[in-house]
CSV table of C-alpha atoms and ligand atoms in Angstrom, one decimal:
chain,number,residue,atom,x,y,z
U,192,UNK,CA,89.4,71.0,94.6
U,193,UNK,CA,89.3,70.7,98.3
U,194,UNK,CA,92.6,70.4,100.0
U,195,UNK,CA,91.2,69.4,103.4
U,196,UNK,CA,92.8,66.2,104.8
U,197,UNK,CA,90.0,63.7,105.3
U,198,UNK,CA,90.8,62.3,108.7
U,199,UNK,CA,88.8,61.2,111.7
U,200,UNK,CA,89.1,64.8,113.1
U,201,UNK,CA,87.1,66.0,110.1
U,202,UNK,CA,84.1,64.0,111.4
U,203,UNK,CA,83.7,66.3,114.4
U,204,UNK,CA,83.8,69.3,112.1
U,205,UNK,CA,81.5,68.4,109.3
U,206,UNK,CA,79.1,65.7,110.5
U,207,UNK,CA,76.0,65.9,112.7
U,208,UNK,CA,77.2,64.6,116.1
U,209,UNK,CA,74.8,61.6,116.4
U,210,UNK,CA,77.6,59.1,116.2
U,211,UNK,CA,81.0,59.0,117.9
U,212,UNK,CA,83.0,56.7,115.5
U,213,UNK,CA,86.3,54.9,116.6
U,214,UNK,CA,89.6,56.9,116.2
U,215,UNK,CA,90.6,55.4,112.9
U,216,UNK,CA,89.1,55.5,109.3
U,217,UNK,CA,89.0,52.2,107.5
U,218,UNK,CA,89.7,52.4,103.8
U,219,UNK,CA,89.9,48.9,102.6
U,220,UNK,CA,88.6,45.4,103.4
U,221,UNK,CA,88.9,41.9,102.2
U,222,UNK,CA,87.3,39.0,103.8
U,223,UNK,CA,87.4,39.5,107.6
U,224,UNK,CA,90.3,41.9,107.5
U,225,UNK,CA,90.2,45.7,107.3
U,226,UNK,CA,93.0,48.3,106.8
U,227,UNK,CA,92.9,51.9,108.0
U,228,UNK,CA,94.4,55.1,106.5
U,229,UNK,CA,97.8,54.2,108.1
U,230,UNK,CA,97.6,50.7,106.7
U,231,UNK,CA,97.1,49.1,110.1
U,232,UNK,CA,95.4,45.8,109.8
U,233,UNK,CA,92.3,44.8,111.9
U,234,UNK,CA,90.4,41.5,112.2
U,235,UNK,CA,86.7,42.5,111.7
U,236,UNK,CA,84.2,40.7,114.1
U,237,UNK,CA,81.5,43.2,113.4
U,238,UNK,CA,80.6,42.8,109.7
U,239,UNK,CA,79.4,46.4,110.0
U,240,UNK,CA,76.7,45.2,112.5
U,241,UNK,CA,75.8,42.0,111.0
U,242,UNK,CA,75.7,43.3,107.5
U,243,UNK,CA,78.8,42.2,105.4
U,244,UNK,CA,77.9,38.5,106.2
U,245,UNK,CA,80.2,37.4,103.4
U,246,UNK,CA,83.1,39.4,104.5
U,247,UNK,CA,84.4,42.5,102.7
U,248,UNK,CA,84.4,42.6,98.9
U,249,UNK,CA,83.4,39.0,98.3
U,250,UNK,CA,84.4,38.3,94.6
U,251,UNK,CA,81.1,37.0,93.7
U,252,UNK,CA,79.2,40.0,95.1
U,253,UNK,CA,81.7,42.4,93.5
U,254,UNK,CA,81.1,40.7,90.2
U,255,UNK,CA,77.3,40.9,90.3
U,256,UNK,CA,77.4,44.5,91.3
U,257,UNK,CA,79.8,45.4,88.5
U,258,UNK,CA,77.7,43.6,85.9
U,259,UNK,CA,74.5,45.1,87.1
U,260,UNK,CA,76.2,48.5,87.1
U,261,UNK,CA,76.7,48.2,83.3
U,262,UNK,CA,73.0,47.4,82.8
U,263,UNK,CA,70.6,49.5,84.7
U,264,UNK,CA,70.8,51.3,88.1
U,265,UNK,CA,67.4,52.6,88.9
U,266,UNK,CA,63.9,52.6,87.4
U,267,UNK,CA,61.5,53.6,90.2
U,268,UNK,CA,58.4,51.5,90.9
U,269,UNK,CA,56.7,52.9,87.8
U,270,UNK,CA,58.5,50.0,86.2
U,271,UNK,CA,59.5,46.7,87.6
U,272,UNK,CA,63.0,45.1,87.0
U,273,UNK,CA,64.5,41.7,86.6
U,274,UNK,CA,66.8,41.7,89.7
U,275,UNK,CA,63.8,42.6,92.0
U,276,UNK,CA,61.5,40.0,90.6
U,277,UNK,CA,64.2,37.2,90.7
U,278,UNK,CA,65.0,38.1,94.3
U,279,UNK,CA,61.3,38.1,95.3
U,280,UNK,CA,60.9,34.6,93.7
U,281,UNK,CA,63.9,33.3,95.5
U,282,UNK,CA,62.9,34.7,98.9
U,283,UNK,CA,59.3,33.4,98.4
U,284,UNK,CA,60.5,30.0,97.5
U,285,UNK,CA,63.0,29.7,100.4
U,286,UNK,CA,60.6,31.0,103.2
U,287,UNK,CA,57.0,31.0,104.4
U,288,UNK,CA,56.3,34.1,102.4
U,289,UNK,CA,54.2,34.5,99.2
U,290,UNK,CA,54.8,38.2,98.7
U,291,UNK,CA,57.7,40.7,99.2
U,292,UNK,CA,57.9,44.4,99.6
U,293,UNK,CA,61.3,45.9,99.0
U,294,UNK,CA,62.8,49.0,100.7
U,295,UNK,CA,66.1,50.2,101.9
U,296,UNK,CA,66.7,49.6,105.5
U,297,UNK,CA,65.5,47.7,108.6
U,298,UNK,CA,63.6,50.6,109.9
U,299,UNK,CA,61.8,50.9,106.7
U,300,UNK,CA,60.9,47.3,106.6
U,301,UNK,CA,59.5,47.5,110.1
U,302,UNK,CA,57.6,50.8,109.3
U,303,UNK,CA,56.0,48.9,106.3
U,304,UNK,CA,55.2,45.8,108.7
U,305,UNK,CA,53.6,47.9,111.2
U,306,UNK,CA,51.6,49.9,108.7
U,307,UNK,CA,50.5,46.7,107.0
U,308,UNK,CA,49.4,45.2,110.3
U,309,UNK,CA,47.2,48.2,111.1
U,310,UNK,CA,45.9,48.4,107.6
U,311,UNK,CA,45.1,44.7,107.6
U,312,UNK,CA,43.2,44.9,110.9
U,313,UNK,CA,41.3,48.0,109.7
U,314,UNK,CA,40.4,46.1,106.5
U,315,UNK,CA,39.2,42.9,108.2
U,316,UNK,CA,38.1,43.9,111.8
U,317,UNK,CA,37.9,47.6,112.9
U,318,UNK,CA,39.8,50.8,113.2
U,319,UNK,CA,40.0,50.2,116.9
U,320,UNK,CA,42.2,47.1,116.4
U,321,UNK,CA,45.4,49.2,116.0
U,322,UNK,CA,47.4,48.3,119.0
U,323,UNK,CA,51.0,46.9,118.5
U,324,UNK,CA,52.7,44.9,121.3
U,325,UNK,CA,56.5,44.7,121.4
U,326,UNK,CA,58.9,43.9,124.1
U,327,UNK,CA,61.1,45.8,126.6
U,328,UNK,CA,64.6,46.2,125.3
U,329,UNK,CA,63.6,45.5,121.7
U,330,UNK,CA,64.9,47.4,118.8
U,331,UNK,CA,63.2,48.1,115.7
U,332,UNK,CA,64.7,51.1,114.0
U,333,UNK,CA,64.8,54.9,114.3
U,334,UNK,CA,61.9,56.3,112.4
U,335,UNK,CA,59.4,57.8,114.8
U,336,UNK,CA,57.0,54.9,114.5
U,337,UNK,CA,59.7,52.2,114.8
U,338,UNK,CA,61.6,53.7,117.6
U,339,UNK,CA,58.3,54.0,119.6
U,340,UNK,CA,57.6,50.4,119.0
U,341,UNK,CA,61.2,49.6,120.1
U,342,UNK,CA,61.4,48.9,123.8
U,343,UNK,CA,64.2,51.4,124.8
U,344,UNK,CA,62.5,54.6,126.0
U,345,UNK,CA,65.8,56.5,125.9
U,346,UNK,CA,65.6,56.6,122.2
U,347,UNK,CA,62.2,58.4,122.2
U,348,UNK,CA,63.4,61.1,124.7
U,349,UNK,CA,63.0,64.6,123.1
U,350,UNK,CA,61.0,63.4,120.2
U,351,UNK,CA,57.4,63.5,121.7
U,352,UNK,CA,54.7,63.4,120.7
U,353,UNK,CA,55.2,59.9,119.5
U,354,UNK,CA,52.6,57.6,117.7
U,355,UNK,CA,50.1,55.9,120.0
U,356,UNK,CA,48.7,52.5,120.5
U,357,UNK,CA,52.0,50.9,121.3
U,358,UNK,CA,52.6,48.6,124.4
U,359,UNK,CA,55.6,46.8,125.8
U,360,UNK,CA,55.9,43.6,127.6
U,361,UNK,CA,58.9,42.1,129.4
U,362,UNK,CA,60.7,39.7,127.0
U,363,UNK,CA,60.2,36.0,127.6
U,364,UNK,CA,57.3,36.5,129.9
U,365,UNK,CA,54.1,35.1,128.6
U,366,UNK,CA,52.0,36.0,131.6
U,367,UNK,CA,52.9,39.6,131.3
U,368,UNK,CA,52.0,39.5,127.6
U,369,UNK,CA,48.7,37.9,128.4
U,370,UNK,CA,47.8,40.9,130.4
U,371,UNK,CA,48.4,43.2,127.5
U,372,UNK,CA,47.0,41.4,124.6
U,373,UNK,CA,43.3,42.0,123.7
U,374,UNK,CA,41.0,42.2,120.7
U,375,UNK,CA,42.4,45.6,120.0
U,376,UNK,CA,45.9,44.2,119.3
U,377,UNK,CA,46.6,44.0,115.7
U,378,UNK,CA,50.2,42.8,116.0
U,379,UNK,CA,52.8,41.5,118.2
U,380,UNK,CA,56.4,42.0,117.1
U,381,UNK,CA,59.5,40.3,118.3
U,382,UNK,CA,63.2,39.7,117.5
U,383,UNK,CA,64.0,35.9,117.7
U,384,UNK,CA,67.1,37.0,119.4
U,385,UNK,CA,67.1,40.5,120.7
U,386,UNK,CA,70.1,42.1,119.1
U,387,UNK,CA,70.7,45.8,120.3
U,388,UNK,CA,69.0,45.0,123.6
U,389,UNK,CA,71.9,42.8,124.7
U,390,UNK,CA,71.8,39.5,122.6
U,391,UNK,CA,69.0,37.8,124.4
U,392,UNK,CA,67.4,34.7,122.7
U,393,UNK,CA,63.7,34.1,123.0
U,394,UNK,CA,62.7,30.9,124.7
U,395,UNK,CA,61.2,28.3,122.6
U,396,UNK,CA,58.0,28.1,124.9
U,397,UNK,CA,57.7,31.8,124.7
U,398,UNK,CA,57.8,32.0,120.9
U,399,UNK,CA,55.1,29.2,120.8
U,400,UNK,CA,53.0,31.1,123.3
U,401,UNK,CA,53.3,34.4,121.4
U,402,UNK,CA,52.1,32.6,118.3
U,403,UNK,CA,49.2,31.2,120.1
U,404,UNK,CA,48.0,34.5,121.5
U,405,UNK,CA,48.2,36.0,118.0
U,406,UNK,CA,46.0,33.2,116.7
U,407,UNK,CA,43.6,33.6,119.7
U,408,UNK,CA,43.2,37.4,119.3
U,409,UNK,CA,43.5,37.6,115.4
U,410,UNK,CA,46.7,39.5,115.7
U,411,UNK,CA,49.5,39.2,113.2
U,412,UNK,CA,52.9,37.9,114.3
U,413,UNK,CA,55.7,39.9,113.2
U,414,UNK,CA,59.2,38.6,113.3
U,415,UNK,CA,61.8,41.4,113.0
U,416,UNK,CA,64.8,39.4,111.5
U,417,UNK,CA,66.7,42.5,110.5
U,418,UNK,CA,69.6,41.3,112.6
U,419,UNK,CA,69.0,37.4,113.0
U,420,UNK,CA,68.1,36.9,109.2
U,421,UNK,CA,70.1,35.7,106.1
U,422,UNK,CA,72.0,32.9,108.0
U,423,UNK,CA,73.1,34.8,111.0
U,424,UNK,CA,71.8,32.4,113.6
U,425,UNK,CA,72.6,29.3,111.5
U,426,UNK,CA,69.4,28.9,109.6
U,427,UNK,CA,68.4,31.1,106.6
U,428,UNK,CA,65.9,32.9,109.0
U,429,UNK,CA,65.7,32.4,112.7
U,430,UNK,CA,62.0,31.4,112.6
U,431,UNK,CA,63.0,28.2,110.8
U,432,UNK,CA,64.6,26.9,113.9
U,433,UNK,CA,61.5,27.5,116.0
U,434,UNK,CA,58.1,25.8,115.9
U,435,UNK,CA,56.2,28.8,114.6
U,436,UNK,CA,55.8,30.7,111.3
U,437,UNK,CA,55.3,34.5,111.5
U,438,UNK,CA,52.7,36.3,109.3
U,439,UNK,CA,55.2,39.1,108.5
U,440,UNK,CA,58.9,38.9,108.6
U,441,UNK,CA,61.3,41.9,108.1
U,442,UNK,CA,64.9,41.6,106.7
U,443,UNK,CA,67.7,44.0,106.0
U,444,UNK,CA,71.2,44.3,107.4
U,445,UNK,CA,72.8,41.0,105.9
U,446,UNK,CA,70.4,40.9,103.1
U,447,UNK,CA,72.5,43.1,100.9
U,448,UNK,CA,75.9,42.0,102.3
U,449,UNK,CA,76.8,45.7,102.6
U,450,UNK,CA,74.5,47.1,99.8
U,451,UNK,CA,71.6,48.9,101.4
U,452,UNK,CA,68.4,47.0,101.0
U,453,UNK,CA,65.4,45.9,103.2
U,454,UNK,CA,62.5,43.5,102.6
U,455,UNK,CA,59.2,42.8,104.2
U,456,UNK,CA,57.9,39.3,103.6
U,457,UNK,CA,54.3,38.2,104.2
U,458,UNK,CA,51.6,35.9,103.0
U,459,UNK,CA,48.8,36.0,100.3
U,460,UNK,CA,46.4,36.4,103.2
U,461,UNK,CA,47.9,39.7,104.5
U,462,UNK,CA,49.5,41.3,101.5
U,463,UNK,CA,46.4,42.6,99.6
U,464,UNK,CA,45.9,45.2,102.4
U,465,UNK,CA,48.8,47.1,100.7
U,466,UNK,CA,46.9,47.6,97.6
U,467,UNK,CA,48.0,50.1,94.9
U,468,UNK,CA,48.9,53.4,96.3
U,469,UNK,CA,48.8,52.6,100.0
U,470,UNK,CA,52.6,52.4,100.6
U,471,UNK,CA,55.8,52.8,98.7
U,472,UNK,CA,59.4,54.1,98.5
U,473,UNK,CA,61.4,55.5,95.5
U,474,UNK,CA,64.4,53.2,95.8
U,475,UNK,CA,62.5,50.0,96.9
U,476,UNK,CA,63.5,47.2,94.6
U,477,UNK,CA,66.5,49.0,93.2
U,478,UNK,CA,68.2,46.8,90.6
U,479,UNK,CA,71.7,47.2,91.9
U,480,UNK,CA,70.5,46.4,95.6
U,481,UNK,CA,68.4,43.4,94.4
U,482,UNK,CA,71.1,41.9,92.2
U,483,UNK,CA,73.6,41.9,95.0
U,484,UNK,CA,71.1,40.6,97.5
U,485,UNK,CA,70.1,37.7,95.0
U,486,UNK,CA,73.8,36.6,95.0
U,487,UNK,CA,74.0,37.0,98.8
U,488,UNK,CA,71.1,34.8,99.2
U,489,UNK,CA,72.6,32.1,96.8
U,490,UNK,CA,75.9,32.3,98.6
U,491,UNK,CA,74.5,32.0,102.2
U,492,UNK,CA,71.6,29.5,101.6
U,493,UNK,CA,73.9,26.5,101.4
U,494,UNK,CA,74.2,23.7,103.9
U,495,UNK,CA,77.9,24.2,104.2
U,496,UNK,CA,77.7,27.8,105.0
U,497,UNK,CA,74.8,27.5,107.5
U,498,UNK,CA,76.4,24.5,109.2
U,499,UNK,CA,79.7,26.5,109.3
U,500,UNK,CA,77.9,29.2,111.3
U,501,UNK,CA,76.9,26.7,114.0
U,502,UNK,CA,80.5,25.3,114.1
U,503,UNK,CA,82.0,28.6,114.3
U,504,UNK,CA,79.7,29.5,117.2
U,505,UNK,CA,81.1,26.5,119.1
U,506,UNK,CA,84.6,27.8,118.4
U,507,UNK,CA,83.7,31.3,119.7
U,508,UNK,CA,82.2,29.9,122.8
U,509,UNK,CA,85.3,27.8,123.6
U,510,UNK,CA,87.6,30.6,123.0
U,511,UNK,CA,85.5,33.0,125.0
U,512,UNK,CA,85.3,30.5,127.9
U,513,UNK,CA,89.1,30.1,127.9
U,514,UNK,CA,89.5,33.9,128.2
U,515,UNK,CA,87.0,33.9,130.9
U,516,UNK,CA,88.7,31.1,132.8
U,517,UNK,CA,91.8,33.4,132.9
U,518,UNK,CA,90.3,36.8,133.5
U,519,UNK,CA,86.8,36.2,135.0
U,520,UNK,CA,85.4,39.1,133.0
U,521,UNK,CA,82.2,37.7,131.6
U,522,UNK,CA,79.0,36.9,133.5
U,523,UNK,CA,77.5,35.1,130.6
U,524,UNK,CA,78.2,34.2,127.0
U,525,UNK,CA,75.0,33.7,125.0
U,526,UNK,CA,73.4,34.2,121.6
U,527,UNK,CA,72.9,32.0,118.5
U,528,UNK,CA,75.1,31.2,115.5
U,529,UNK,CA,77.4,34.1,114.9
U,530,UNK,CA,75.3,36.6,116.9
U,531,UNK,CA,77.2,36.3,120.2
U,532,UNK,CA,77.0,38.5,123.3
U,533,UNK,CA,79.4,38.4,126.3
U,534,UNK,CA,78.0,40.1,129.2
U,535,UNK,CA,80.5,41.8,131.4
U,536,UNK,CA,80.8,41.0,135.2
U,537,UNK,CA,79.2,43.6,137.5
U,538,UNK,CA,82.4,45.5,138.1
U,539,UNK,CA,82.6,46.3,134.4
U,540,UNK,CA,79.0,46.8,133.7
U,541,UNK,CA,78.5,50.1,131.7
U,542,UNK,CA,81.9,49.9,130.3
U,543,UNK,CA,81.6,47.9,127.1
U,544,UNK,CA,82.9,51.0,125.2
U,545,UNK,CA,86.3,50.7,126.9
U,546,UNK,CA,86.6,47.2,125.4
U,547,UNK,CA,85.9,48.4,121.9
U,548,UNK,CA,88.7,51.1,122.1
U,549,UNK,CA,91.2,48.6,123.8
U,550,UNK,CA,90.4,46.0,121.1
U,551,UNK,CA,91.0,48.6,118.3
U,552,UNK,CA,94.3,49.3,119.8
U,553,UNK,CA,95.1,45.6,119.3
U,554,UNK,CA,93.9,45.5,115.7
U,555,UNK,CA,90.5,44.1,116.4
U,556,UNK,CA,87.0,45.4,115.6
U,557,UNK,CA,84.1,44.4,118.0
U,558,UNK,CA,80.8,45.7,118.8
U,559,UNK,CA,78.8,46.3,121.9
U,560,UNK,CA,75.0,45.6,122.5
U,561,UNK,CA,74.1,48.1,125.1
U,562,UNK,CA,76.7,49.2,127.8
U,563,UNK,CA,77.2,45.8,129.4
U,564,UNK,CA,77.6,43.4,126.6
U,565,UNK,CA,80.4,42.7,124.0
U,566,UNK,CA,78.9,41.7,120.7
U,567,UNK,CA,80.5,39.6,118.0
U,568,UNK,CA,78.8,39.4,114.7
U,569,UNK,CA,81.6,38.3,112.1
U,570,UNK,CA,81.3,37.3,108.6
U,571,UNK,CA,79.5,34.0,108.4
U,572,UNK,CA,82.4,32.5,106.4
U,573,UNK,CA,85.1,33.9,108.6
U,574,UNK,CA,88.1,31.5,108.6
U,575,UNK,CA,88.7,29.7,111.9
U,576,UNK,CA,92.2,31.0,112.0
U,577,UNK,CA,90.8,34.6,112.0
U,578,UNK,CA,88.5,33.8,114.9
U,579,UNK,CA,91.4,32.4,116.9
U,580,UNK,CA,93.7,35.3,116.0
U,581,UNK,CA,90.7,37.7,116.8
U,582,UNK,CA,90.2,36.1,120.2
U,583,UNK,CA,93.9,36.3,121.0
U,584,UNK,CA,93.7,40.0,120.3
U,585,UNK,CA,90.7,40.2,122.5
U,586,UNK,CA,92.5,38.6,125.3
U,587,UNK,CA,95.3,41.0,124.9
U,588,UNK,CA,92.9,43.9,125.0
U,589,UNK,CA,91.2,42.5,128.2
U,590,UNK,CA,94.6,41.9,129.9
U,591,UNK,CA,95.6,45.5,129.1
U,592,UNK,CA,92.4,47.0,130.4
U,593,UNK,CA,92.5,44.9,133.6
U,594,UNK,CA,96.2,45.8,134.3
U,595,UNK,CA,95.5,49.5,133.9
U,596,UNK,CA,92.3,49.2,136.1
U,597,UNK,CA,94.6,47.5,138.8
U,598,UNK,CA,97.2,50.2,138.5
U,599,UNK,CA,94.7,53.0,138.6
N,181,LIG,C1,69.5,47.3,112.9
N,181,LIG,C2,68.0,46.9,113.2
N,181,LIG,C3,66.9,47.6,112.8
N,181,LIG,C4,67.1,48.8,112.1
N,181,LIG,O1,67.7,48.6,110.8
N,181,LIG,P1,68.2,49.9,110.1
N,181,LIG,O2,68.7,49.4,108.7
N,181,LIG,O3,69.4,50.6,110.9
N,181,LIG,O4,67.2,50.9,109.9
N,181,LIG,C5,65.7,47.0,113.0
N,181,LIG,N1,65.5,45.9,113.8
N,181,LIG,C6,66.5,45.2,114.2
N,181,LIG,C7,66.3,44.0,115.0
N,181,LIG,C8,67.8,45.6,114.0
N,181,LIG,O5,68.8,44.9,114.5
């Protein structure tokens, strides 16, 4: 038996240093509250980066997970299973999609989407039609292909050579996109609201224009809804609140409510290009993951939950505006539903990390989206009292940071 004490310090000893987690270790969560090893309580406005969208340990999810745990855990794709089929049926019924491919993460869902787009173009047009266009500041995952499609070159540094045929246009700039798109474009991929890039919503006219360009050049439109999907912006998927329908949509994060699962959704037109043997993953469609995701979908896809997201957005905005009226710390508050970004004023740009640490000291968990933006992505069913209490803690954290800055 190991006698090592499991503390935050152990992380630096035994973990690959690609993360630098906060100086506390959460051990328990319930709803929008989390407790650390010393039993300090936190209000969680992160949901593990837009993942635990029904809060921690939602009783309905715990029940489904435990029931499935007593039935069957894993079968591989040599056999299909009931939870995967039921989830695929639900997703196709509730969305534009006719067909679903399951995997385990957002990056894998996007990897599948990009491969499918190339395969489809190769099947129906030519091998030369292989170019993928995405947008500056976009984020699509960390595999070599998805990180290259993402529009943040710093994440590719040191990993060259990277896959070719990938171009980036400025976001929300249709004219720039027109310069890049051609008959060799097989797909354009976009986030309806750029998440990691700073919580930047796409303009409605831009979204329409991207769809038109895709149609004009026989390119597929891929919506990366890994962060915006599953109710996060107030509709089941964010595309539903636009005038357009994508050809491929990727979902992960909130899909499993905390159980790792990803999905790529597409149409009967496109799906056949992934014929038997062309793509796959061992865990894809895992019964535990799909049973939980099925329940997440049932819980979230209800008018009262989705309308609640819109109402809670308004509460967040008014609370953040009140903080700003006092402290003049935000340049802009933006986002959609419960994916909210507060961009720091110029003096504080680059310092979002300090706010995370200061919030933690006050018993509050928040996120950043790049170095200049505080991000809030709480449970979609967070009680209004928890939002108010969380915002009170945020104000304390800000007041504290501002007073030490003045003193220093
Ligand atoms: C988080 C995220 C991904 C990557 O998902 P992983 O599960 O971390 O691989 C891809 N796209 C978007 C928009 C994301 O927010």
